[in-house]
Amino acid sequence: MHSATGFFLEPIFLHGLSGFLHLLLIVAVFASWVWNKFTSYASSSAKVDGGGSKEKTNNTLFSVTLFCSLGVSAFNLALLLFNYFYWYSNGWSEEKLVTLLDLALKMVAWGVVCACFLKGFSRRFPFFLFRIWCGFFLFVSCYCFAVDVVVICEKDTALPPQHVVSDVVSAIVGLFFCCVAFVLKNEGGGGSNSVHEPLLKGDSQVGNGKESKGSDTVTPFSSAGIFSILTFAWSGPLIAAGYKKTLDLEDVPQLDCRDSVIGAFPGFKEKVESDFGGINTLTTLKLVKLLIISAWKEILFTAFLALLNTLASYVGPYLIDGFVQYLDGRRLYENQGFVLVSAFFFAKIVECLSQRHWFFRLQQVGLRIRALLVTMIYNKALTLSCQSKQGHSSGEIVNFMTVDAERVGVFSWYMHDLWMVVLQVSLALVILYKNLGVAAIAAFVATIIVMLANVPLGSLQEKFQKKLMESKDKRMKTTSEILRNVRILKLQGWEMKFLSKITELRNTEQNWLKKYLYTAAMTTFVFWGAPTFVSVATFVTCMLVGIPLESGKILSALATFRILQEPIYNLPDTISMIAQTKVSLDRIASFLRLDDLPTDVVENLPRGSSDTAIEVVDGNFSWDLSSPNPTLQNINLRASHGMRVAICGTVGSGKSTLLSCVLGEVPKISGTLKVCGTKAYVAQSPWIQSGKIEDNILFGRDMDRERYENVLKACSLKKDFEILSFGDQTVIGERGINLSGGQKQRIQIARALYQDADIYLFDDPFSAVDAHTGSHLFKECLLGVLSSKTVVYVTHQVEFLPAADLILVMKDGKITQCGKYDDLLNSGTDFMDLVSAHRKALSTLDSMDGGTVSNEISTMEEQDVNVSGTHGDTEKEENKGEKNGKADDKDEPKGQLVQEEEREKGKVGLSVYWKYITTAYGGALVPFILLAQILFQALQIGSNYWMAWATPISQDVEPPVEGTTLIAVYVALAIGSSFSILVRAMLLVTAGYKTATMLFNKMHFCIFRAPMSFFDSTPSGRIINRASTDQSAVDTDIPYQIGSFAFSMIQLLGIIAVMSQVAWQVFIVFIPVIAISIWYQQYYLPSARELSRLVGVCKAPIIQHFAETISGTSTIRSFDQQRRFQETNMKLTDGYSRPKFNIAGAMEWLCFRLDMLSSITFAFSLIFLISIPQGIIDPGIAGLAVTYGLNLNMIQAWVIWNLCNLENKIISVERILQYTSVPSEPPLVVENNQPDPSWPSYGEVDVQDLQVRYAPHLPLVLRGLTCTFRGGLKTGIVGRTGSGKSTLIQTLFRLVEPTAGRVMIDSIDISLIGLHELRSRLSIIPQDPTMFEGTVRNNLDPLEEYTDEQIWEALDKCQLGDEVRKKEGKLDSTVSENGENWSMGQRQLVCLGRVLLKKSKVLVLDEATASVDTATDNLIQQTLRQHFSESTVITIAHRITSVIDSDMVLLLSQGLIEEYDSPAKLLEDKSSSFAQLVAEYTMRASSSFEKSVEH
C-alpha cells in the first residue's frame, strides 16, 4: 500500500479526478438543457425583450475557441484509440481502464463545449458556471503536469509518453480557455451577452451585405492582430460570406493604401522623376531598380522567410538516421524518442508558417508591381506622339498591359529562387557528407550536370517564347481590327477570307507554340529524372569507394535528394520565367522610352493675356519629320477672340491637320503657334465612350442642370432622349454602337459645348447629320451658344461659309486664299471651284421657288428616332420607347443593349472538364498519361523500398543481398521510372496542344459566323479577352494544371500506401484528417471560384477603357482631361487587384489549415512508431515511412492547391466554350439552291409586305413595305433619322432577317440562297469609310480576284490613281491601322474603288458622300452615273442634291412608305413631304448666298 501522499501522485487517481471533473461538466450541461426545455416559453418572451442588446463579438476569438474545443475532442479520441490498440495486445489493468474512461469523458465533454459555443451559451449552460469550471480544469491539468515532471526527474518509474503529451495539451488548453473566459467577460461588460449569439453568426453582416458592403470597408488585413495575420484568420469573414452566397464585387473589401495603386503611385512617380530623370530615360535596368526600390521591405522580409523555410525543411532529413538507429534500439539518452518527435514536429510547424507567409507576401508584391506598371503604361499612352503611336497598334499597346505587366507581376513568385537553389544544394551536401562522406562530392557533381543540362533547354525556351509573343501580337492586332469593322466584312461577304487570315496568323503562332511546349516537355523529363540520377550516381560512388551503406543513412540521403528535387525542378521554371520577364521588361521599357507629344509645338498663353486667340506665324508642320515634304507649309493665321474661322478645301488638302496643329498634335518644323484660352474639340469621326450618355456629355464636369438642358436643346438631343428607353441614362455600347452616326456627332458637340471653353475646334461635324439637323446645329450652336467664342470649323458645306468672319481655302497643305466670303468670290480660283460645284448641285433645284415653303419649315420637327447610318441595328434599342401600340408598351421588357458581362455562377460543371479532356482524339491519350504516371510512382516507391529493405541497419548486421545486386536493381528501377516520365510528358503536351488548336478554331469559326446582333451587344473587349488571355491559358497553362492535379493525387495515394503499409493504425488519424481537409476545401472553394470569376470580369473593363483611351487621346488631350482618365484607370486597376489579393489570402488561409492537419498526422505516426515495442517492425521500413511522411504536408497542400488552381484556370475553358455555342447566321452557301453565276442580270429588287423587328420582344421597325426598285434605275431613299432607311438596306443584305414578307431580286427570294451568294453579288459604299491595315491592293481587293490592271483602272476612275502613283510602294504602299494615314474623303474614294472593281448589278450607297466636299461628291456621282448606268442604284442620302437626279424617290416615315414616285412628280405637288424637304435645303443654301449678295 502506498502512503496517502503517494496515492495522490498515482496515475489512477489523477485520471479519476480528471474524468470526474469532465463528467461533472457533462451532467451540468445536460441539466441546464433539460431546465431550458421546461422554461422555453418564458425564455422566448425574454428573447423578444433583449433582442436589442447584441454586442459585436470578436469573431476571430470565437472561431479559434470553437476550433480549439473541437481539436481537443478529436485529440482525446485519437489518444483513446491509440491507447486501446496499444494495450489491446499487452493485457489490461485497472489503471488502464480508468485512463481510457477519462479519455472518453474528455472527448465527450469537449464536444459538448464545442456545441455550446456553436449554439450560444445561455441557451445550454450559464457562462459563469463554465468560467468556474475552467478554473478547476486549469488547476487539475497543471497539477497532473507537475506530477509528470516529478516522476520523470526521479526516473524510478517509466511514464508512458502519451500521458505526458495528454497532460501538456490539457494544461495549455486550460490556460487558453481561462483567458477566453476572462476576455469575454471584459468585452461584454456584463458578460454573458457576448455569447448569446451562435458563434458562426458573427459573420452575418458580411454575408448579408446590407449593414456593411465589403466594397466600403478596407481589407481586415490592414488592421489585423498578430494572431490573425499568422493564421490568415482575417480572410475568414470573406470565405464565410462566399460559402453562404455568391460573392459579388461589392462583397470584396477595398485594398489597403499600401497595396492600392491610388495610394502607392504618387510616391512611385515622384521617385521616377527625382531619382531616375523621368519616364523617358528608363532603361530596363533602371526599371528593375525602380520596381525593387518600390517594394524593398517586402522583398527583404520574404527573403528572411524563405531562408527560415529552407533551414526548417532540412531538419527532417538530418534527423532520420538518428531516428532509424533509435528504432533499432540504440538510444543515446532517456526520452530521446520524444525529443526527436518534438524536433520533427517543431520544424514542420516553422516550415509551414514561413512558407505560407512567404508565398502570400510575394503575391502581394506581384500585385503591387503589376498595378504600378499598368498605370505607367496607361499614362504613357496618353502622352504618346502620333508618330510613336503609328509604330505601335492599339492591340500591341493593350498587350503591354494585359500580358507583359501581368508576367512581371507573376515573376515575384520566382524572385528568391536563384539564391535559394545555392543554399539548398549547400545544405543538402552538408547532410550527405555527414552520412556518406566523400560520396557527397559525386552527388554535387551529378547535381551540377543536371543543372547544366538545363541551360540549352532554357535558352531555346526563351527564344520560342519571344517568337510566340510576337506572333500573338500580330494576331491580336488583326483580330481587334476585324472586330472593329465586322459590319463591313459582313456586308461585303468577306468574313471568311478574314477568318482565314486569322487562322494563317494562328498557324504561325502554333508553330512556335509547338516548339515551346515540346522543349518544356523535355525540361520536365530532365528534372523529374534528376533526383533518381543524383541518387544513382551517389550510391554507385559509395559502392566503388567502399563506404558501407546502412538503411538509416540511405533513407537520410533519399529524403535529402527529394528536397533537392524541388530547387532542381524549379530551376528551369525560374530560368524560363526570368527570360520571359526580361523580354516583357524590355518591351515595357522600350515603350516607356518612346517620344511623347512635343510640348513646344504650342505656346499656351494664360487666359485673357492676349486679344488674339490663335496665332500662327510661318508655321511648317509635318506628321512625319523624316519626310522631305511637310504636311502643312507656310501657315499664317491670326484669329481674335470671338471670331468664326471656316476652313474649306478639297479632300486631303490638310484641313483636319490644321486643327490638329492648334491642338498641338502635329510636330512643328518651324514657325510659332500661340493659343490663348481653353480648347474644346469635336473630331470628324465621333469618339464616344461606353457608359451613360449623360457622362459622355458632362465629361468629368459637375452637373449644372440649366446649362445641361440648354446644351441638349442646342444639339436637338431632347427628342432622341424621349425615344431612348432610358433617356440620357442609356448606356452606350462600345464606340457608340447603339447610336446613329448623327446622334454620336451631336453628343460629341454637346460634350464640347458643355465644357464652356474659349476656343472651339470643329472638324466637319455637320456632314454626319441630315440637312435639317445640320442647319439647326449650325444656327443654334455656332451662331447661338458659341456666338461670343472663338470657333474654327472645317466644313464641306458651302452654305455654312458666309457666316464666317474669316475663310481659309486649303490646297495641298497650304493656305491658298483667306478672307471674307465675298472677297474670296471675287478673287481666286480654288474657292470658286468649291462654290461653283455647290451651285451646280443646286441648279437642279433652281426651277423651284423655295420661298413659298419656308414658312412651313418651322412646323416640321426632326424626329430623331435612333438610327441612321450604318448603325441601324439599334432601332431595336431605340424603338423600344416608341409608342407603337399601348399593349407593346406596357409589357415591353426594357433592357440596356449592352448587358453586364455574363459570368457563370456556382461550380464549374463537370461537363467543362469532360469537354476539355475529350476534345483531342476523344480523350484516348488520357488513360496512357495516367498509366505512365502511376508506373513512375510505383517504380519510385519500389526503388526506395528496395534500398531500405536490402541495406543493413548497421555495420554489424549481415546485408541480405550482394552490393552489386543492390545497385543493379536500383539502377534498373530508376531507368524505368525515368522512361515513364518521358512518355507522360510527351503525351501530355500532344493532347494539350491538340485541344488548344481545336478550341481556338471552333471559337473563332463561331464568332465569325455570328449574326450582327451578337457584335452589337458584345463589347469587343470581351471577345479579345477570350482570344488573348483565355486562349493563352488554354495554350500553356491548363494541360499542366490538369496533369499536375492528377499526378499529385497519385503521389499522395503513394505516400498513404507506404505509411499505412508500415503501420495501418495511421489510418485512425488519416481518415478524420482527410475528411476535415475535404470539408475545408469545400468550404473554401465557392469563394475562391467566384473571386476568380470576378478577376476575369474585372479585367475586361481595364482593357476596354484602355483601348477607348488610345483611340480618343486627341479628344482627351484637347479637353485637358488626362488627369481624370488616369484616375479612372487606377480605380479600375484596383478593382482588378482586389479580388486577386483576396484570392491570395484565401488560398493561404486554406493551405495553412491543411498544413497544420498534415503536421498533426505526421506527428501521430512518429509517436506511434516510437511507442511500438522494439523488434515488431523493421526499422528500415519504418524509416522509409518517415521519409515519405516528411513530404506529406507538401503533397497534400499541393493536391488541394492544384485542385483550386485548376478550378480557377478551367474558367478560361468555360469562357471559350461559351463562345463556341453562339448561334450562327444562315448558311453562306445553300448547295441545292445556288443562283446562276450571272445573277442578278437585271437587278430588279421587289420588296413584298416586308416586316422587320430586331428582336422577338421589340416592336416592328419596318411595318409592311411593298415596293419595286426597277432594274437599271436610280432610286433615292430619304426620310427623317429613324424612319427605317438603314433597316431596309440591312434587310437587303440579310444582316437582319425579315419577320414577315420577303425581298426578291430578279425573281429569286434572297432568304432562300446562301448569305455569301447574296452579299458577294451586291455592292455597298457604307457610311463609315473603312480601310484595313495592309496595302492599297488588299484594301481594294481582299479576296485577290482582280489583276493589277483592273485595280489601277478602278483607282483612276475614282480619282485616286495619281495619289497612289506618288507613293513609293504604289499598290503595295502601306495603309496604317484604320487607314489613319489617309484622309476621310480619300478613304471614301477607296470604298468607291472597291465598288467599281466589283461592278455589281445592284449598288447601295449609304450616305456615301457624307464626309467629302461638294466637288468630290459631284465627282463620285458622275463616276457612278458613268459606270453604273445599267445597274440598280439605291441611295440613302442627307444631301438632297444626291437624290434629286434619281429616277425615283422613296420617302419613308416610321417604317412605312409615305411617298414613292419620280422627283419631278413629287416636286410638282407642293404639299408633298419631299417638296418640303427640298424647300428646306434650298432655303438654307440660298439664305447663305443672299447674305453674300447683300455684302
PDB file of C-alpha atoms in Angstrom, residues 18-26 28 105-106 109-110 113 125 127-141 173-174 177-178:
ATOM      1  CA  SER A  18      -9.824  14.444 -14.383  1.00  0.00           C
ATOM      2  CA  GLY A  19     -12.593  12.088 -15.518  1.00  0.00           C
ATOM      3  CA  PHE A  20     -14.818  13.162 -12.600  1.00  0.00           C
ATOM      4  CA  LEU A  21     -14.338  16.855 -13.460  1.00  0.00           C
ATOM      5  CA  HIS A  22     -15.347  16.258 -17.096  1.00  0.00           C
ATOM      6  CA  LEU A  23     -18.315  14.102 -16.048  1.00  0.00           C
ATOM      7  CA  LEU A  24     -19.454  16.987 -13.824  1.00  0.00           C
ATOM      8  CA  LEU A  25     -19.409  19.326 -16.818  1.00  0.00           C
ATOM      9  CA  ILE A  26     -21.432  16.897 -18.959  1.00  0.00           C
ATOM     10  CA  ALA A  28     -24.314  20.204 -15.586  1.00  0.00           C
ATOM     11  CA  LEU A 105     -15.236  11.553 -20.903  1.00  0.00           C
ATOM     12  CA  LYS A 106     -12.795  14.252 -22.054  1.00  0.00           C
ATOM     13  CA  ALA A 109     -17.099  16.923 -22.643  1.00  0.00           C
ATOM     14  CA  TRP A 110     -15.072  18.973 -25.124  1.00  0.00           C
ATOM     15  CA  VAL A 113     -18.293  22.620 -25.063  1.00  0.00           C
ATOM     16  CA  PHE A 125     -25.442  26.331 -19.925  1.00  0.00           C
ATOM     17  CA  PHE A 127     -21.446  31.028 -18.960  1.00  0.00           C
ATOM     18  CA  PHE A 128     -20.338  31.988 -15.430  1.00  0.00           C
ATOM     19  CA  LEU A 129     -20.522  28.265 -14.451  1.00  0.00           C
ATOM     20  CA  PHE A 130     -18.251  27.489 -17.406  1.00  0.00           C
ATOM     21  CA  ARG A 131     -15.781  30.084 -16.105  1.00  0.00           C
ATOM     22  CA  ILE A 132     -15.652  28.403 -12.708  1.00  0.00           C
ATOM     23  CA  TRP A 133     -15.211  25.001 -14.349  1.00  0.00           C
ATOM     24  CA  CYS A 134     -12.354  26.356 -16.498  1.00  0.00           C
ATOM     25  CA  GLY A 135     -10.586  27.468 -13.318  1.00  0.00           C
ATOM     26  CA  PHE A 136     -10.837  23.959 -11.818  1.00  0.00           C
ATOM     27  CA  PHE A 137      -9.765  22.370 -15.088  1.00  0.00           C
ATOM     28  CA  LEU A 138      -6.651  24.544 -15.283  1.00  0.00           C
ATOM     29  CA  PHE A 139      -5.777  23.663 -11.684  1.00  0.00           C
ATOM     30  CA  VAL A 140      -6.165  19.883 -12.252  1.00  0.00           C
ATOM     31  CA  SER A 141      -4.206  19.976 -15.547  1.00  0.00           C
ATOM     32  CA  VAL A 173      -5.944  24.244 -23.283  1.00  0.00           C
ATOM     33  CA  GLY A 174      -6.868  25.074 -19.674  1.00  0.00           C
ATOM     34  CA  PHE A 177      -9.886  28.736 -22.029  1.00  0.00           C
ATOM     35  CA  CYS A 178      -9.343  30.652 -18.799  1.00  0.00           C
TER      36      CYS A 178
END
